[in-house]
PDB file of C-alpha atoms in Angstrom:
ATOM      1  CA  MET A 100      20.622  54.009  63.838  1.00 70.00           C
ATOM      2  CA  ILE A 101      18.319  56.661  65.378  1.00 85.00           C
ATOM      3  CA  SER A 102      14.771  55.458  66.029  1.00 91.00           C
ATOM      4  CA  ASN A 103      11.933  57.822  65.093  1.00 96.00           C
ATOM      5  CA  LYS A 104       8.678  57.816  67.069  1.00 97.00           C
ATOM      6  CA  ILE A 105       5.309  58.375  65.395  1.00 97.00           C
ATOM      7  CA  LYS A 106       1.845  58.686  66.950  1.00 98.00           C
ATOM      8  CA  SER A 107      -0.642  56.666  64.906  1.00 98.00           C
ATOM      9  CA  TYR A 108      -4.102  58.023  65.780  1.00 98.00           C
ATOM     10  CA  ALA A 109      -7.329  56.006  65.747  1.00 98.00           C
ATOM     11  CA  LYS A 110      -9.979  57.065  63.242  1.00 98.00           C
ATOM     12  CA  ILE A 111     -13.708  57.174  63.938  1.00 98.00           C
ATOM     13  CA  ASN A 112     -16.610  57.284  61.497  1.00 98.00           C
ATOM     14  CA  LEU A 113     -18.975  60.033  62.593  1.00 98.00           C
ATOM     15  CA  ALA A 114     -21.331  58.901  59.834  1.00 98.00           C
ATOM     16  CA  LEU A 115     -21.217  56.180  57.181  1.00 98.00           C
ATOM     17  CA  ASN A 116     -23.485  55.293  54.268  1.00 97.00           C
ATOM     18  CA  VAL A 117     -23.269  52.338  51.888  1.00 96.00           C
ATOM     19  CA  ILE A 118     -24.142  53.563  48.385  1.00 95.00           C
ATOM     20  CA  GLU A 119     -23.897  50.439  46.232  1.00 92.00           C
ATOM     21  CA  LYS A 120     -21.944  47.249  45.655  1.00 87.00           C
ATOM     22  CA  LEU A 121     -19.320  47.077  42.920  1.00 77.00           C
ATOM     23  CA  PHE A 122     -18.212  43.505  42.229  1.00 73.00           C
ATOM     24  CA  SER A 123     -16.847  42.246  45.583  1.00 70.00           C
ATOM     25  CA  LEU A 124     -16.430  45.706  47.146  1.00 78.00           C
ATOM     26  CA  HIS A 125     -18.961  48.184  48.539  1.00 88.00           C
ATOM     27  CA  LYS A 126     -18.979  51.851  47.618  1.00 91.00           C
ATOM     28  CA  ILE A 127     -19.296  53.951  50.766  1.00 95.00           C
ATOM     29  CA  GLU A 128     -19.188  57.560  51.877  1.00 96.00           C
ATOM     30  CA  SER A 129     -18.144  58.671  55.335  1.00 98.00           C
ATOM     31  CA  ILE A 130     -17.476  61.596  57.654  1.00 98.00           C
ATOM     32  CA  VAL A 131     -14.274  60.770  59.538  1.00 98.00           C
ATOM     33  CA  SER A 132     -12.425  62.245  62.505  1.00 98.00           C
ATOM     34  CA  PHE A 133      -9.338  61.193  64.415  1.00 98.00           C
ATOM     35  CA  ILE A 134      -9.024  60.942  68.191  1.00 98.00           C
ATOM     36  CA  ASP A 135      -6.068  61.232  70.525  1.00 97.00           C
ATOM     37  CA  LEU A 136      -6.064  57.498  71.272  1.00 98.00           C
ATOM     38  CA  HIS A 137      -2.991  56.287  69.396  1.00 98.00           C
ATOM     39  CA  ASP A 138      -0.500  53.504  68.776  1.00 98.00           C
ATOM     40  CA  ILE A 139       3.180  54.410  69.067  1.00 98.00           C
ATOM     41  CA  ILE A 140       5.402  53.482  66.128  1.00 98.00           C
ATOM     42  CA  SER A 141       9.199  53.353  66.446  1.00 98.00           C
ATOM     43  CA  ILE A 142      10.943  53.102  63.072  1.00 98.00           C
ATOM     44  CA  LYS A 143      14.592  53.092  62.038  1.00 97.00           C
ATOM     45  CA  ARG A 144      16.867  52.007  59.203  1.00 96.00           C
ATOM     46  CA  SER A 145      18.099  48.446  59.560  1.00 95.00           C
ATOM     47  CA  SER A 146      21.142  46.538  58.316  1.00 93.00           C
ATOM     48  CA  ASN A 147      19.095  43.330  58.142  1.00 94.00           C
ATOM     49  CA  LEU A 148      18.284  41.673  54.843  1.00 94.00           C
ATOM     50  CA  GLU A 149      14.524  41.860  55.541  1.00 96.00           C
ATOM     51  CA  HIS A 150      12.164  44.374  57.121  1.00 97.00           C
ATOM     52  CA  GLN A 151      11.369  43.538  60.740  1.00 97.00           C
ATOM     53  CA  VAL A 152       7.983  44.407  62.249  1.00 97.00           C
ATOM     54  CA  PHE A 153       7.256  43.815  65.940  1.00 97.00           C
ATOM     55  CA  PHE A 154       4.070  44.461  67.921  1.00 98.00           C
ATOM     56  CA  TYR A 155       3.756  44.797  71.680  1.00 97.00           C
ATOM     57  CA  GLY A 156       1.255  46.156  74.182  1.00 97.00           C
ATOM     58  CA  LYS A 157      -2.317  45.309  75.162  1.00 94.00           C
ATOM     59  CA  PHE A 158      -3.587  44.628  71.635  1.00 96.00           C
ATOM     60  CA  SER A 159      -0.453  43.101  70.096  1.00 96.00           C
ATOM     61  CA  LYS A 160      -1.923  39.827  68.817  1.00 93.00           C
ATOM     62  CA  ILE A 161      -1.537  40.751  65.167  1.00 93.00           C
ATOM     63  CA  LYS A 162      -1.628  38.418  62.169  1.00 88.00           C
ATOM     64  CA  LYS A 163       1.639  37.715  60.364  1.00 88.00           C
ATOM     65  CA  ASN A 164       0.117  39.100  57.152  1.00 90.00           C
ATOM     66  CA  ASN A 165      -0.715  42.579  58.447  1.00 96.00           C
ATOM     67  CA  THR A 166      -1.067  45.999  56.821  1.00 97.00           C
ATOM     68  CA  VAL A 167       2.474  47.118  57.715  1.00 98.00           C
ATOM     69  CA  LYS A 168       4.038  44.024  56.159  1.00 97.00           C
ATOM     70  CA  LYS A 169       1.771  44.456  53.131  1.00 97.00           C
ATOM     71  CA  LEU A 170       2.948  48.065  52.726  1.00 98.00           C
ATOM     72  CA  PHE A 171       6.628  47.083  52.770  1.00 98.00           C
ATOM     73  CA  ASP A 172       5.960  44.191  50.353  1.00 97.00           C
ATOM     74  CA  ILE A 173       4.299  46.582  47.882  1.00 97.00           C
ATOM     75  CA  LEU A 174       7.115  49.150  48.187  1.00 97.00           C
ATOM     76  CA  ASP A 175       9.745  46.442  47.649  1.00 97.00           C
ATOM     77  CA  GLU A 176       7.894  44.894  44.692  1.00 96.00           C
ATOM     78  CA  ASN A 177       7.857  48.306  43.025  1.00 95.00           C
ATOM     79  CA  LYS A 178      11.547  48.902  43.936  1.00 96.00           C
ATOM     80  CA  LEU A 179      10.648  52.176  45.642  1.00 96.00           C
ATOM     81  CA  LEU A 180      12.895  51.742  48.691  1.00 96.00           C
ATOM     82  CA  ASN A 181      16.119  51.084  46.736  1.00 92.00           C
ATOM     83  CA  ASN A 182      16.805  47.988  48.857  1.00 93.00           C
ATOM     84  CA  LEU A 183      16.646  49.948  52.139  1.00 96.00           C
ATOM     85  CA  LYS A 184      15.299  47.920  55.073  1.00 97.00           C
ATOM     86  CA  PHE A 185      13.553  49.096  58.240  1.00 98.00           C
ATOM     87  CA  GLU A 186      12.914  47.877  61.750  1.00 97.00           C
ATOM     88  CA  VAL A 187       9.484  48.817  63.074  1.00 98.00           C
ATOM     89  CA  LYS A 188       8.153  48.378  66.624  1.00 98.00           C
ATOM     90  CA  ILE A 189       4.530  49.247  67.317  1.00 98.00           C
ATOM     91  CA  LYS A 190       2.929  49.608  70.736  1.00 98.00           C
ATOM     92  CA  LYS A 191      -0.711  48.663  70.127  1.00 98.00           C
ATOM     93  CA  ASN A 192      -3.111  50.736  72.217  1.00 98.00           C
ATOM     94  CA  ILE A 193      -5.907  50.552  69.614  1.00 98.00           C
ATOM     95  CA  PRO A 194      -7.984  47.340  69.686  1.00 97.00           C
ATOM     96  CA  GLN A 195      -8.451  45.232  66.550  1.00 95.00           C
ATOM     97  CA  LYS A 196     -11.776  44.484  64.833  1.00 95.00           C
ATOM     98  CA  ALA A 197     -13.088  47.638  66.436  1.00 97.00           C
ATOM     99  CA  GLY A 198     -13.836  50.005  63.542  1.00 97.00           C
ATOM    100  CA  LEU A 199     -10.965  52.293  64.621  1.00 98.00           C
ATOM    101  CA  GLY A 200      -8.679  51.542  61.671  1.00 97.00           C
ATOM    102  CA  GLY A 201      -5.645  50.800  63.841  1.00 97.00           C
ATOM    103  CA  GLY A 202      -3.762  48.669  61.307  1.00 97.00           C
ATOM    104  CA  SER A 203      -4.604  50.890  58.348  1.00 97.00           C
ATOM    105  CA  MET A 204      -3.486  54.000  60.228  1.00 98.00           C
ATOM    106  CA  ASN A 205      -0.191  52.284  61.149  1.00 98.00           C
ATOM    107  CA  ALA A 206       0.489  51.681  57.441  1.00 98.00           C
ATOM    108  CA  ALA A 207      -0.591  55.232  56.544  1.00 98.00           C
ATOM    109  CA  ASN A 208       1.726  56.804  59.106  1.00 98.00           C
ATOM    110  CA  ILE A 209       4.707  54.707  58.030  1.00 98.00           C
ATOM    111  CA  LEU A 210       4.082  55.616  54.385  1.00 98.00           C
ATOM    112  CA  SER A 211       3.882  59.323  55.364  1.00 97.00           C
ATOM    113  CA  PHE A 212       7.135  59.017  57.328  1.00 98.00           C
ATOM    114  CA  LEU A 213       8.958  57.432  54.388  1.00 98.00           C
ATOM    115  CA  ILE A 214       7.756  60.200  52.055  1.00 97.00           C
ATOM    116  CA  LYS A 215       8.495  63.107  54.434  1.00 97.00           C
ATOM    117  CA  ASN A 216      11.980  61.791  55.153  1.00 96.00           C
ATOM    118  CA  LYS A 217      12.647  61.308  51.419  1.00 96.00           C
ATOM    119  CA  PHE A 218      13.215  57.561  51.565  1.00 96.00           C
ATOM    120  CA  ILE A 219      10.688  57.333  48.746  1.00 96.00           C
ATOM    121  CA  LYS A 220       9.376  59.854  46.250  1.00 95.00           C
ATOM    122  CA  LEU A 221       5.701  59.647  45.276  1.00 95.00           C
ATOM    123  CA  ASP A 222       3.210  62.038  43.718  1.00 95.00           C
ATOM    124  CA  GLN A 223      -0.393  62.234  44.968  1.00 94.00           C
ATOM    125  CA  LYS A 224      -1.637  59.757  42.370  1.00 94.00           C
ATOM    126  CA  GLN A 225       0.985  57.182  43.430  1.00 96.00           C
ATOM    127  CA  ILE A 226       0.244  57.740  47.134  1.00 96.00           C
ATOM    128  CA  LYS A 227      -3.421  57.023  46.523  1.00 94.00           C
ATOM    129  CA  LYS A 228      -2.662  53.951  44.416  1.00 96.00           C
ATOM    130  CA  ILE A 229      -0.324  52.395  47.012  1.00 97.00           C
ATOM    131  CA  SER A 230      -2.679  53.281  49.872  1.00 96.00           C
ATOM    132  CA  ASN A 231      -5.579  51.545  48.114  1.00 93.00           C
ATOM    133  CA  LEU A 232      -3.452  48.448  47.477  1.00 95.00           C
ATOM    134  CA  VAL A 233      -2.753  48.178  51.218  1.00 96.00           C
ATOM    135  CA  GLY A 234      -6.317  48.874  52.381  1.00 92.00           C
ATOM    136  CA  SER A 235      -9.360  50.937  51.406  1.00 89.00           C
ATOM    137  CA  ASP A 236      -9.136  53.319  54.391  1.00 93.00           C
ATOM    138  CA  VAL A 237      -5.329  53.789  54.454  1.00 96.00           C
ATOM    139  CA  ILE A 238      -5.603  56.986  52.394  1.00 95.00           C
ATOM    140  CA  LEU A 239      -7.628  58.566  55.222  1.00 95.00           C
ATOM    141  CA  GLY A 240      -4.641  58.415  57.578  1.00 96.00           C
ATOM    142  CA  ILE A 241      -2.020  59.994  55.300  1.00 95.00           C
ATOM    143  CA  THR A 242      -2.980  63.338  56.854  1.00 94.00           C
ATOM    144  CA  PRO A 243      -4.919  62.550  60.054  1.00 95.00           C
ATOM    145  CA  THR A 244      -7.437  65.381  60.214  1.00 96.00           C
ATOM    146  CA  SER A 245     -11.193  65.749  59.761  1.00 98.00           C
ATOM    147  CA  THR A 246     -12.041  64.107  56.446  1.00 97.00           C
ATOM    148  CA  ILE A 247     -15.026  63.490  54.214  1.00 97.00           C
ATOM    149  CA  MET A 248     -14.808  60.625  51.747  1.00 96.00           C
ATOM    150  CA  SER A 249     -17.466  60.991  49.074  1.00 94.00           C
ATOM    151  CA  SER A 250     -19.205  58.179  47.219  1.00 91.00           C
ATOM    152  CA  LYS A 251     -17.023  59.113  44.237  1.00 87.00           C
ATOM    153  CA  ASN A 252     -13.976  58.121  46.313  1.00 86.00           C
ATOM    154  CA  VAL A 253     -12.839  61.749  46.580  1.00 91.00           C
ATOM    155  CA  VAL A 254     -11.156  62.523  49.899  1.00 94.00           C
ATOM    156  CA  LYS A 255     -11.434  66.100  51.197  1.00 96.00           C
ATOM    157  CA  LYS A 256      -9.608  67.312  54.322  1.00 97.00           C
ATOM    158  CA  PHE A 257     -10.854  69.959  56.753  1.00 97.00           C
ATOM    159  CA  PHE A 258      -9.084  71.784  59.570  1.00 96.00           C
ATOM    160  CA  LYS A 259     -10.198  73.472  62.809  1.00 96.00           C
ATOM    161  CA  CYS A 260     -13.484  71.561  62.928  1.00 97.00           C
ATOM    162  CA  PRO A 261     -15.675  71.300  66.063  1.00 96.00           C
ATOM    163  CA  LYS A 262     -14.169  69.044  68.747  1.00 97.00           C
ATOM    164  CA  PHE A 263     -15.957  66.333  70.712  1.00 98.00           C
ATOM    165  CA  TYR A 264     -15.075  64.361  73.805  1.00 98.00           C
ATOM    166  CA  THR A 265     -15.605  60.688  73.107  1.00 98.00           C
ATOM    167  CA  LEU A 266     -16.350  57.643  75.217  1.00 98.00           C
ATOM    168  CA  LEU A 267     -15.344  54.527  73.273  1.00 98.00           C
ATOM    169  CA  VAL A 268     -16.669  51.148  74.359  1.00 98.00           C
ATOM    170  CA  ARG A 269     -15.732  47.714  73.029  1.00 97.00           C
ATOM    171  CA  PRO A 270     -17.318  44.481  74.285  1.00 96.00           C
ATOM    172  CA  ASN A 271     -15.225  41.342  74.662  1.00 94.00           C
ATOM    173  CA  PHE A 272     -15.494  40.519  70.956  1.00 95.00           C
ATOM    174  CA  GLY A 273     -14.629  42.144  67.643  1.00 95.00           C
ATOM    175  CA  CYS A 274     -16.511  42.413  64.360  1.00 95.00           C
ATOM    176  CA  SER A 275     -15.276  41.049  61.052  1.00 93.00           C
ATOM    177  CA  THR A 276     -15.466  43.789  58.414  1.00 92.00           C
ATOM    178  CA  LYS A 277     -16.064  41.223  55.677  1.00 91.00           C
ATOM    179  CA  GLU A 278     -18.852  39.562  57.662  1.00 94.00           C
ATOM    180  CA  ILE A 279     -20.663  42.814  58.446  1.00 95.00           C
ATOM    181  CA  TYR A 280     -20.496  44.097  54.855  1.00 94.00           C
ATOM    182  CA  SER A 281     -21.744  40.751  53.546  1.00 92.00           C
ATOM    183  CA  GLY A 282     -25.021  41.468  55.337  1.00 93.00           C
ATOM    184  CA  VAL A 283     -25.671  44.735  53.464  1.00 93.00           C
ATOM    185  CA  LYS A 284     -28.910  44.458  51.462  1.00 91.00           C
ATOM    186  CA  ASN A 285     -30.109  48.063  51.349  1.00 90.00           C
ATOM    187  CA  PHE A 286     -28.283  51.044  49.915  1.00 94.00           C
ATOM    188  CA  THR A 287     -28.437  54.786  50.587  1.00 92.00           C
ATOM    189  CA  LYS A 288     -28.504  57.732  48.217  1.00 93.00           C
ATOM    190  CA  SER A 289     -25.245  59.678  48.529  1.00 94.00           C
ATOM    191  CA  LYS A 290     -25.385  62.673  50.899  1.00 95.00           C
ATOM    192  CA  PHE A 291     -21.756  63.822  51.161  1.00 96.00           C
ATOM    193  CA  ASP A 292     -20.784  64.431  47.520  1.00 93.00           C
ATOM    194  CA  ASN A 293     -20.660  68.171  48.211  1.00 95.00           C
ATOM    195  CA  PRO A 294     -18.507  68.064  51.376  1.00 96.00           C
ATOM    196  CA  LYS A 295     -18.653  71.062  53.705  1.00 96.00           C
ATOM    197  CA  LYS A 296     -17.065  71.952  57.039  1.00 97.00           C
ATOM    198  CA  THR A 297     -20.553  72.351  58.542  1.00 97.00           C
ATOM    199  CA  MET A 298     -20.970  68.566  58.226  1.00 98.00           C
ATOM    200  CA  PHE A 299     -18.710  68.210  61.280  1.00 98.00           C
ATOM    201  CA  GLY A 300     -21.141  70.193  63.416  1.00 96.00           C
ATOM    202  CA  PHE A 301     -23.420  68.537  65.984  1.00 95.00           C
ATOM    203  CA  LYS A 302     -26.617  69.778  64.291  1.00 96.00           C
ATOM    204  CA  PHE A 303     -25.742  68.002  61.057  1.00 97.00           C
ATOM    205  CA  LEU A 304     -24.270  64.850  62.596  1.00 98.00           C
ATOM    206  CA  ILE A 305     -27.163  64.096  64.932  1.00 97.00           C
ATOM    207  CA  ASP A 306     -29.390  63.367  61.918  1.00 97.00           C
ATOM    208  CA  GLN A 307     -26.868  61.029  60.258  1.00 98.00           C
ATOM    209  CA  GLU A 308     -26.246  57.318  60.842  1.00 97.00           C
ATOM    210  CA  ASN A 309     -23.863  54.435  60.405  1.00 98.00           C
ATOM    211  CA  ALA A 310     -25.675  52.190  57.931  1.00 96.00           C
ATOM    212  CA  LEU A 311     -23.735  49.159  59.184  1.00 97.00           C
ATOM    213  CA  GLU A 312     -25.247  49.396  62.673  1.00 97.00           C
ATOM    214  CA  LYS A 313     -28.432  47.540  61.778  1.00 96.00           C
ATOM    215  CA  ILE A 314     -26.489  44.560  60.451  1.00 96.00           C
ATOM    216  CA  ALA A 315     -24.068  44.501  63.387  1.00 97.00           C
ATOM    217  CA  PHE A 316     -26.900  44.812  65.939  1.00 98.00           C
ATOM    218  CA  LEU A 317     -28.793  41.896  64.395  1.00 96.00           C
ATOM    219  CA  LYS A 318     -25.728  39.695  64.592  1.00 96.00           C
ATOM    220  CA  TYR A 319     -24.551  41.002  67.970  1.00 97.00           C
ATOM    221  CA  PRO A 320     -27.506  42.173  70.119  1.00 97.00           C
ATOM    222  CA  LYS A 321     -25.034  43.163  72.869  1.00 97.00           C
ATOM    223  CA  LEU A 322     -23.950  46.093  70.696  1.00 98.00           C
ATOM    224  CA  LYS A 323     -27.492  47.457  70.610  1.00 97.00           C
ATOM    225  CA  LYS A 324     -27.713  47.041  74.386  1.00 97.00           C
ATOM    226  CA  ILE A 325     -24.512  49.052  74.804  1.00 97.00           C
ATOM    227  CA  LYS A 326     -25.777  51.830  72.544  1.00 98.00           C
ATOM    228  CA  LEU A 327     -29.088  52.110  74.422  1.00 98.00           C
ATOM    229  CA  PHE A 328     -27.233  52.258  77.736  1.00 98.00           C
ATOM    230  CA  LEU A 329     -24.852  54.979  76.503  1.00 98.00           C
ATOM    231  CA  GLU A 330     -27.731  57.058  75.158  1.00 98.00           C
ATOM    232  CA  ASN A 331     -29.104  57.310  78.674  1.00 96.00           C
ATOM    233  CA  ILE A 332     -26.026  58.381  80.664  1.00 94.00           C
ATOM    234  CA  LYS A 333     -24.948  62.030  80.946  1.00 94.00           C
ATOM    235  CA  ASN A 334     -26.917  63.180  77.870  1.00 93.00           C
ATOM    236  CA  PRO A 335     -24.505  62.535  74.989  1.00 98.00           C
ATOM    237  CA  LEU A 336     -24.898  64.595  71.821  1.00 98.00           C
ATOM    238  CA  PHE A 337     -25.327  61.297  69.945  1.00 98.00           C
ATOM    239  CA  VAL A 338     -24.143  57.670  70.093  1.00 98.00           C
ATOM    240  CA  ARG A 339     -22.955  55.751  67.039  1.00 98.00           C
ATOM    241  CA  MET A 340     -20.975  52.680  66.050  1.00 98.00           C
ATOM    242  CA  THR A 341     -17.721  53.401  64.215  1.00 98.00           C
ATOM    243  CA  GLY A 342     -16.844  51.546  61.009  1.00 97.00           C
ATOM    244  CA  SER A 343     -18.063  47.949  60.993  1.00 96.00           C
ATOM    245  CA  GLY A 344     -17.761  47.769  64.801  1.00 96.00           C
ATOM    246  CA  SER A 345     -17.459  46.583  67.451  1.00 97.00           C
ATOM    247  CA  VAL A 346     -16.686  49.932  69.142  1.00 98.00           C
ATOM    248  CA  ILE A 347     -19.644  52.141  70.038  1.00 98.00           C
ATOM    249  CA  VAL A 348     -18.859  55.838  70.543  1.00 98.00           C
ATOM    250  CA  ALA A 349     -20.747  58.356  72.688  1.00 98.00           C
ATOM    251  CA  TYR A 350     -20.038  62.013  71.843  1.00 98.00           C
ATOM    252  CA  TYR A 351     -20.002  64.824  74.424  1.00 98.00           C
ATOM    253  CA  ARG A 352     -19.336  68.552  74.536  1.00 96.00           C
ATOM    254  CA  SER A 353     -18.077  68.351  78.121  1.00 96.00           C
ATOM    255  CA  LYS A 354     -14.997  66.434  79.289  1.00 97.00           C
ATOM    256  CA  ARG A 355     -16.570  66.092  82.744  1.00 97.00           C
ATOM    257  CA  ASP A 356     -19.742  64.463  81.390  1.00 97.00           C
ATOM    258  CA  CYS A 357     -17.637  62.137  79.260  1.00 98.00           C
ATOM    259  CA  GLU A 358     -15.530  61.016  82.247  1.00 98.00           C
ATOM    260  CA  LEU A 359     -18.614  60.574  84.465  1.00 98.00           C
ATOM    261  CA  ALA A 360     -20.270  58.487  81.751  1.00 98.00           C
ATOM    262  CA  LYS A 361     -17.176  56.259  81.717  1.00 98.00           C
ATOM    263  CA  VAL A 362     -17.508  55.690  85.482  1.00 97.00           C
ATOM    264  CA  GLN A 363     -21.189  54.775  85.121  1.00 97.00           C
ATOM    265  CA  PHE A 364     -20.508  52.491  82.195  1.00 98.00           C
ATOM    266  CA  ARG A 365     -17.797  50.606  84.060  1.00 96.00           C
ATOM    267  CA  ARG A 366     -20.137  49.972  86.971  1.00 96.00           C
ATOM    268  CA  LYS A 367     -22.539  48.198  84.620  1.00 95.00           C
ATOM    269  CA  PHE A 368     -20.093  46.541  82.196  1.00 95.00           C
ATOM    270  CA  LYS A 369     -17.012  45.724  84.270  1.00 93.00           C
ATOM    271  CA  ASN A 370     -15.226  43.523  81.728  1.00 93.00           C
ATOM    272  CA  TYR A 371     -15.567  45.717  78.649  1.00 97.00           C
ATOM    273  CA  TRP A 372     -12.779  47.928  77.304  1.00 97.00           C
ATOM    274  CA  CYS A 373     -13.582  51.632  77.408  1.00 96.00           C
ATOM    275  CA  ASN A 374     -11.572  54.762  76.723  1.00 97.00           C
ATOM    276  CA  THR A 375     -12.167  58.506  76.907  1.00 98.00           C
ATOM    277  CA  SER A 376     -10.557  60.570  74.149  1.00 98.00           C
ATOM    278  CA  LYS A 377     -11.022  63.773  72.199  1.00 98.00           C
ATOM    279  CA  THR A 378     -11.188  64.463  68.481  1.00 98.00           C
ATOM    280  CA  ILE A 379      -8.038  66.116  67.163  1.00 95.00           C
TER     281      ILE A 379
END
């Protein structure tokens, strides 16, 4: 069987607001981009009786009940694969518990592959339903481009948006999404319900925030220390946590400034993971 290779790009939240809480879930809105940091997925048809999912690479310590397994379970339960089985190998370059959506984007890319190659046939309503069953942000990765998710759960895609060079920094710990959201006490009035391409511009983004930062910084003061340090090296456009953390992202117009900031950061924080990328 021929193995197909897929790049599964990391997502970053340029801005994020928590609007309200509905039962056990929070209603959010977010401005999202994707960066060229990616996992590599190899997928092929298999003659085995079960799907096989393997992880390898730097960040390959993945739970047995992961988003990829969950996706295949849902497809099988709904008899959408007609008993076809697949072998999947994923090289994990994206850290977990980082706010980069690595697992969700893996599931999104595999679902896209299965649809494009006509292994399954789904309309847009079904794609959204299955994506939401796997994870709340999976739908964002079906087409990895600049995206605004409104508080009404409407996802709008944009193309040819402004590009940023990014310095991503992760301390030697991750953040639990559930734990961070459980600390949300204050809510924000929705700002992105009329999504526009101009919202991806520096002038708009600099005045936005990630509402989860305050909670994460209270629990993990090291994250605030990292942000303050990044704000003072090579004049970034802005610095913001992505998702529920623990990655902090500094945004630059210049690749040179971004790379120099990485050098300075590593001098100060030798044991922290850091990566320079660019929005795609």
